PDB file of C-alpha atoms and ligand atoms in Angstrom:
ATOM      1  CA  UNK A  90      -1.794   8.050  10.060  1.00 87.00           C
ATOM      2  CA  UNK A  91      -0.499   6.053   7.303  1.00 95.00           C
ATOM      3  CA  UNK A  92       0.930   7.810   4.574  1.00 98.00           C
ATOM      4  CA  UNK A  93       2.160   7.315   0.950  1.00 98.00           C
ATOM      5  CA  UNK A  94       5.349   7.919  -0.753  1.00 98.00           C
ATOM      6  CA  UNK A  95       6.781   7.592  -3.960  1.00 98.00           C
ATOM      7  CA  UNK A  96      10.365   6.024  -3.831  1.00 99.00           C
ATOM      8  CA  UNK A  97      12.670   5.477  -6.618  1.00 99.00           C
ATOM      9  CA  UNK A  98      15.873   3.307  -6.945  1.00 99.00           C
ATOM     10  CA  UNK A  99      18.063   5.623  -9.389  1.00 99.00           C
ATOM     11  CA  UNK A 100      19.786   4.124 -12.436  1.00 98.00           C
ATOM     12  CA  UNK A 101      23.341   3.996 -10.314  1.00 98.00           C
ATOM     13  CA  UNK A 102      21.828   1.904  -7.684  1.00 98.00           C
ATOM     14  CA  UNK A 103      20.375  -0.264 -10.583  1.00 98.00           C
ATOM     15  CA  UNK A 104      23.483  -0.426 -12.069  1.00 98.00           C
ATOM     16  CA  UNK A 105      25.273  -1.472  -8.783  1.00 98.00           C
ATOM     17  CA  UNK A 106      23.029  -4.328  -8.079  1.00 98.00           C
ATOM     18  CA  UNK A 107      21.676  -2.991  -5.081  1.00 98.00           C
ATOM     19  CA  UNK A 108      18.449  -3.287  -5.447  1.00 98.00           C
ATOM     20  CA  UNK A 109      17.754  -6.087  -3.332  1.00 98.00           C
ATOM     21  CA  UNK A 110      19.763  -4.215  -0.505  1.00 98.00           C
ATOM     22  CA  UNK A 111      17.719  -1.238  -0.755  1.00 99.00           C
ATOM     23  CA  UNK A 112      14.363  -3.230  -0.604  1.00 98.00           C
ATOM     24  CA  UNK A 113      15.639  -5.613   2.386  1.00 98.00           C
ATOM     25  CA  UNK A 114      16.084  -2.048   3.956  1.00 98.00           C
ATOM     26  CA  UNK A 115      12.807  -0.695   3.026  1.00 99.00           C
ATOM     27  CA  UNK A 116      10.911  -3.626   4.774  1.00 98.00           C
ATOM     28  CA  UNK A 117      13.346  -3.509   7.955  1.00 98.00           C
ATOM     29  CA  UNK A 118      11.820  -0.231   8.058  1.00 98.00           C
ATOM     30  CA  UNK A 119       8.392  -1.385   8.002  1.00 98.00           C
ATOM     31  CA  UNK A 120       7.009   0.327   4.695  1.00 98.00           C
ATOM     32  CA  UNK A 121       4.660  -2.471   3.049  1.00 98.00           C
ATOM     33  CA  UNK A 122       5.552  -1.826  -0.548  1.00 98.00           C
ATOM     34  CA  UNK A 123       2.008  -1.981  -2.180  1.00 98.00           C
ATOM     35  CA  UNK A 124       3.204  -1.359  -6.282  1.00 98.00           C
ATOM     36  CA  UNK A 125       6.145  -2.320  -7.629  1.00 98.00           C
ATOM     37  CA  UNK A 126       7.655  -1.635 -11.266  1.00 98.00           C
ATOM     38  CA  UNK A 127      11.044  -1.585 -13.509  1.00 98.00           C
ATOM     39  CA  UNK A 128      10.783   1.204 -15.662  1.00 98.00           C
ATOM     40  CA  UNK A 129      13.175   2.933 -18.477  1.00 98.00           C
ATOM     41  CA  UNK A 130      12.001   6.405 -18.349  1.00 98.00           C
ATOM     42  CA  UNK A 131      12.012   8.115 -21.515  1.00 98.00           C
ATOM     43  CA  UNK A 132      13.515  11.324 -21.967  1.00 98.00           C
ATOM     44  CA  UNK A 133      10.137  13.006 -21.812  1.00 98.00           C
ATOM     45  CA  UNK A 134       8.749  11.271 -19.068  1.00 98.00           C
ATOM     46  CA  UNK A 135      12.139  12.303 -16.611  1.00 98.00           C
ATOM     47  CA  UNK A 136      11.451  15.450 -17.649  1.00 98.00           C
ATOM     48  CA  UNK A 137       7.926  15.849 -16.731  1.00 98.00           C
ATOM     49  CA  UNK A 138       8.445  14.242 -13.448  1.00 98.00           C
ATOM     50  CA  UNK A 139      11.012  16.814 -12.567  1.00 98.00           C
ATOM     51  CA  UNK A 140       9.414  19.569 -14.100  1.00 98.00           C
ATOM     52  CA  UNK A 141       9.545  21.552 -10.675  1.00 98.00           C
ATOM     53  CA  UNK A 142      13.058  22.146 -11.567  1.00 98.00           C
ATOM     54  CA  UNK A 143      12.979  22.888 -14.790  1.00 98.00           C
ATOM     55  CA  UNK A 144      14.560  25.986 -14.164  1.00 98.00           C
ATOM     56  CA  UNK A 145      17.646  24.949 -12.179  1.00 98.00           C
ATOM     57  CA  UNK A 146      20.715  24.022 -13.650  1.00 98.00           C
ATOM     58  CA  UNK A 147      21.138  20.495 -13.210  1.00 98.00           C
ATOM     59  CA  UNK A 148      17.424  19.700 -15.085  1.00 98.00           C
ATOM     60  CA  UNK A 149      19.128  18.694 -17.813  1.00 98.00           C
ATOM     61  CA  UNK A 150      21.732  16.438 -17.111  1.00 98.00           C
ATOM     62  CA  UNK A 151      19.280  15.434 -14.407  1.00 98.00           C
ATOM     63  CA  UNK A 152      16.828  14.200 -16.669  1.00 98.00           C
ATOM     64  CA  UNK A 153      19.564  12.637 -18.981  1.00 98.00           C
ATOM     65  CA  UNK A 154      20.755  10.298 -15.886  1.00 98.00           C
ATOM     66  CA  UNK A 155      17.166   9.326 -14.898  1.00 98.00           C
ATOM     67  CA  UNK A 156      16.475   8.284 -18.551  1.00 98.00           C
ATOM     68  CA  UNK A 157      20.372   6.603 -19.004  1.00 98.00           C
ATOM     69  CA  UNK A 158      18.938   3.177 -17.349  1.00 98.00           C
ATOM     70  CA  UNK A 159      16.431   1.231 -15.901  1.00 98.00           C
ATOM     71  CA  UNK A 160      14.884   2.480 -12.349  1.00 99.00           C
ATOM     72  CA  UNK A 161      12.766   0.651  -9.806  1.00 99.00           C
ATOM     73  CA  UNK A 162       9.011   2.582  -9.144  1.00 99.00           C
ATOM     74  CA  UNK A 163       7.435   2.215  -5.988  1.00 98.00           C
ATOM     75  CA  UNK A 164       4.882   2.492  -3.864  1.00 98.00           C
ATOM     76  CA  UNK A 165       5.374   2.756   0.213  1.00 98.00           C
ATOM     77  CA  UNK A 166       2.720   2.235   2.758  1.00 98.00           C
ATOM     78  CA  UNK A 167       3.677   3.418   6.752  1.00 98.00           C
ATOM     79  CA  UNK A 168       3.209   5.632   9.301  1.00 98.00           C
ATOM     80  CA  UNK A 169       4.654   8.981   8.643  1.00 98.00           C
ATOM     81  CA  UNK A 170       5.704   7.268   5.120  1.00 98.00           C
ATOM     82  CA  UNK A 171       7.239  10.614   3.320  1.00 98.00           C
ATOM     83  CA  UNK A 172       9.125  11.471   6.494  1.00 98.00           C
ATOM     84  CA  UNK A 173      10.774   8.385   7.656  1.00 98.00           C
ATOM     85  CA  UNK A 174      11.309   7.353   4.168  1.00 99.00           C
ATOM     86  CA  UNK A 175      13.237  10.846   3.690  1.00 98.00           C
ATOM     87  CA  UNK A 176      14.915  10.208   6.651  1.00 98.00           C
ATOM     88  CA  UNK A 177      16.461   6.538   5.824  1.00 98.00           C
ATOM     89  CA  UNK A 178      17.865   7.787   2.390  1.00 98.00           C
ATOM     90  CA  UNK A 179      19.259  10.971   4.269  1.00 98.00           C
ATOM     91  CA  UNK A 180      20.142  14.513   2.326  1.00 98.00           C
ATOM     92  CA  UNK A 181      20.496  14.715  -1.309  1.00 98.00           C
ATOM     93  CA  UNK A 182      24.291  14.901  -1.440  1.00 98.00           C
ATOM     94  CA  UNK A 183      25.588  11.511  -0.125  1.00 98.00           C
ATOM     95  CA  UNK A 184      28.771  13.146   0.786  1.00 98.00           C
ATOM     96  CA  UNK A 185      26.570  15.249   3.754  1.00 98.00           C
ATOM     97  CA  UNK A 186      24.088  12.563   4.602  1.00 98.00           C
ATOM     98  CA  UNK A 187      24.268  10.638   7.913  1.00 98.00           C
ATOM     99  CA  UNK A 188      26.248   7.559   7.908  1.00 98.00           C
ATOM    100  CA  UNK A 189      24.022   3.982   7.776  1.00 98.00           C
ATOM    101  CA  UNK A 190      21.479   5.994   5.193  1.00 98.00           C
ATOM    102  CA  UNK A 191      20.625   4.968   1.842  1.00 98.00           C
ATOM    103  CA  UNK A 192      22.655   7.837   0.025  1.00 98.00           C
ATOM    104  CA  UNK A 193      25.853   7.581   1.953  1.00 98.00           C
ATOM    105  CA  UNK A 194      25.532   3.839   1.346  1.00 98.00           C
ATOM    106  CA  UNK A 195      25.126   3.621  -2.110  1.00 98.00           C
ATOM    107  CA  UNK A 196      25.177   7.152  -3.415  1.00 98.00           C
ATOM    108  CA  UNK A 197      27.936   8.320  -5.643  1.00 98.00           C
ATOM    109  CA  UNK A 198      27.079  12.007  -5.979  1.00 98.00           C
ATOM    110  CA  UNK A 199      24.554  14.914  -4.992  1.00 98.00           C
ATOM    111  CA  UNK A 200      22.916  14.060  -8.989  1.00 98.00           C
ATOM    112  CA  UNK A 201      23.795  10.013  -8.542  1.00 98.00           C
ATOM    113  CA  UNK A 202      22.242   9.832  -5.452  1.00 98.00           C
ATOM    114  CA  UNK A 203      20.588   6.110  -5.519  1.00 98.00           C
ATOM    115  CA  UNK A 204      17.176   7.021  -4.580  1.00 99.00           C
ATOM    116  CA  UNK A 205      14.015   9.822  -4.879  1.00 99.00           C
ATOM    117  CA  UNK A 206      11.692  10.057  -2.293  1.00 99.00           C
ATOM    118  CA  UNK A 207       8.725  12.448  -2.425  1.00 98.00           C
ATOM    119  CA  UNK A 208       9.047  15.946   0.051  1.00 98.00           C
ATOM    120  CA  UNK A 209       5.215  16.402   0.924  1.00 98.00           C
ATOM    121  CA  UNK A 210       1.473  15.202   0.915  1.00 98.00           C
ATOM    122  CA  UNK A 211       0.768  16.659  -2.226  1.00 98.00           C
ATOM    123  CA  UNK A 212       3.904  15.847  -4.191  1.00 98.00           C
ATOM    124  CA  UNK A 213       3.152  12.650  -2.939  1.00 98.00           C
ATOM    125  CA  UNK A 214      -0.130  11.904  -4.452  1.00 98.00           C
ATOM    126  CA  UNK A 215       1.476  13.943  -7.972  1.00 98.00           C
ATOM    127  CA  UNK A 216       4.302  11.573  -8.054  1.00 98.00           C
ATOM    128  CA  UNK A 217       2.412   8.670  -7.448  1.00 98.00           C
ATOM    129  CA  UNK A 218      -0.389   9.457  -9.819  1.00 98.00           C
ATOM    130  CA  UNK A 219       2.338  10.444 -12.661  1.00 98.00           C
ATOM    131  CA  UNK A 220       3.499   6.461 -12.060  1.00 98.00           C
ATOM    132  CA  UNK A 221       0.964   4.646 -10.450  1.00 97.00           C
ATOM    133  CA  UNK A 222      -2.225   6.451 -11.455  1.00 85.00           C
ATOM    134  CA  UNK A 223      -3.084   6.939  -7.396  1.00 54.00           C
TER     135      UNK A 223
HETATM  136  P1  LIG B 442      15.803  15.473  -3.133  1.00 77.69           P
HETATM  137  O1  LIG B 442      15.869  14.325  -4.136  1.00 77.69           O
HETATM  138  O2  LIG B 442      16.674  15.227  -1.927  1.00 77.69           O
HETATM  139  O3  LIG B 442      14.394  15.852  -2.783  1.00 77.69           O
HETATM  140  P2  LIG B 442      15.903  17.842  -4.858  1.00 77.69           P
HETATM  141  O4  LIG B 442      16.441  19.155  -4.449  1.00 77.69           O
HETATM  142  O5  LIG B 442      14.408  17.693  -4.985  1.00 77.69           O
HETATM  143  O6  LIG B 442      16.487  16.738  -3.842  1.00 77.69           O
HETATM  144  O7  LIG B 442      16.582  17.461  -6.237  1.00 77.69           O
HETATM  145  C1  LIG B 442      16.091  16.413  -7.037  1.00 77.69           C
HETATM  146  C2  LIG B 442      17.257  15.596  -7.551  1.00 77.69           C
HETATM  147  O8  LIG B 442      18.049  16.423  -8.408  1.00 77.69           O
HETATM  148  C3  LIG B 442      18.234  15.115  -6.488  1.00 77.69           C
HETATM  149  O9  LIG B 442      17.820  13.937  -5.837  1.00 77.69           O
HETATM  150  C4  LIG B 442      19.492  14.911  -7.302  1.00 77.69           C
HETATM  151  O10 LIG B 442      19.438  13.704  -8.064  1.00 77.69           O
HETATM  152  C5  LIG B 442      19.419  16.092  -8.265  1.00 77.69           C
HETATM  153  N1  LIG B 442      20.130  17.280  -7.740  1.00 77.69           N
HETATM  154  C6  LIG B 442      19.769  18.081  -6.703  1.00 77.69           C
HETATM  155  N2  LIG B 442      20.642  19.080  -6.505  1.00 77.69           N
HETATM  156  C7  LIG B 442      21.595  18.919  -7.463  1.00 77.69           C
HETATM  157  C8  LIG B 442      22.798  19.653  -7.786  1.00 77.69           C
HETATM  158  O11 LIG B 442      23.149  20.661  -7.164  1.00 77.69           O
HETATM  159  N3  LIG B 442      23.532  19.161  -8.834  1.00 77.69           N
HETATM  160  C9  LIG B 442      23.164  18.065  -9.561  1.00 77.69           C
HETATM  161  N4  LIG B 442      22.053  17.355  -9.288  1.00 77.69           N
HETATM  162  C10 LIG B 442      21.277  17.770  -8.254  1.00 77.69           C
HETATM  163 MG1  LIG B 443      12.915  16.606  -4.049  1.00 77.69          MG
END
């Protein structure tokens, strides 16, 4: 079934000119990316697109690194999109994820971790809506 996912290139990978890397990757994988968009997230809107851990610790400086610089908004089209796409960045601290994954690769830390991918259907079709609207 093809699926949908929301993938974001993080302000470090912006900032380490990786973003052509990271998209070269993305179509090796065979996701059709099917919207595309550079963004500065406000303050506001990094907070409302974490909002689900707006009770954890880190929502704060969280939300100050995803507004500190531009980030790349996307839309991926594939089979099992959420999945494989979770699996090709690999776990949220780059120091545990497998090597050859997007977070060891160009990860810097378990907040600076280069890219967002969403965890379910639902969140999904949220996450997409709050950039894409659907
Ligand atoms: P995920 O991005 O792998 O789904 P989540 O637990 O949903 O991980 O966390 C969202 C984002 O919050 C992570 O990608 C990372 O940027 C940041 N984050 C998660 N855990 C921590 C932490 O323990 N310290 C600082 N930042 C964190
Ligand atoms: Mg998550």
């Amino acid at each position: 079934m093809i699926e949908k996912t929301l993938a974001i290139i993080k302000p470090d990978a912006v900032k380490k000119n990786v973003i052509g890397k990271i998209i070269s990757r993305i179509e090796d994988e065979g996701f059709k990316i099917t919207a595309m968009r550079l963004a500065k997230l406000t303050k506001d809107e990094a907070k409302g697109f974490y909002i689900v851990h707006k009770d954890k610790s880190f929502y704060i400086p969280l939300t100050d690194y995803m507004s500190s610089g531009p980030v790349m908004l996307m839309r991926l089209e594939r089979e099992n999109a959420i999945g494989h796409w979770r699996k090709v960045m690999g776990a949220t601290d780059p120091a545990k994820a497998e090597p050859g994954t997007i977070r060891r690769l160009y990860g810097f830390s378990i907040e600076s971790n280069a890219t967002h991918g969403s965890d379910a259907p639902e969140t999904a079709e949220w996450e997409l809506n709050y950039f894409f609207k659907g």
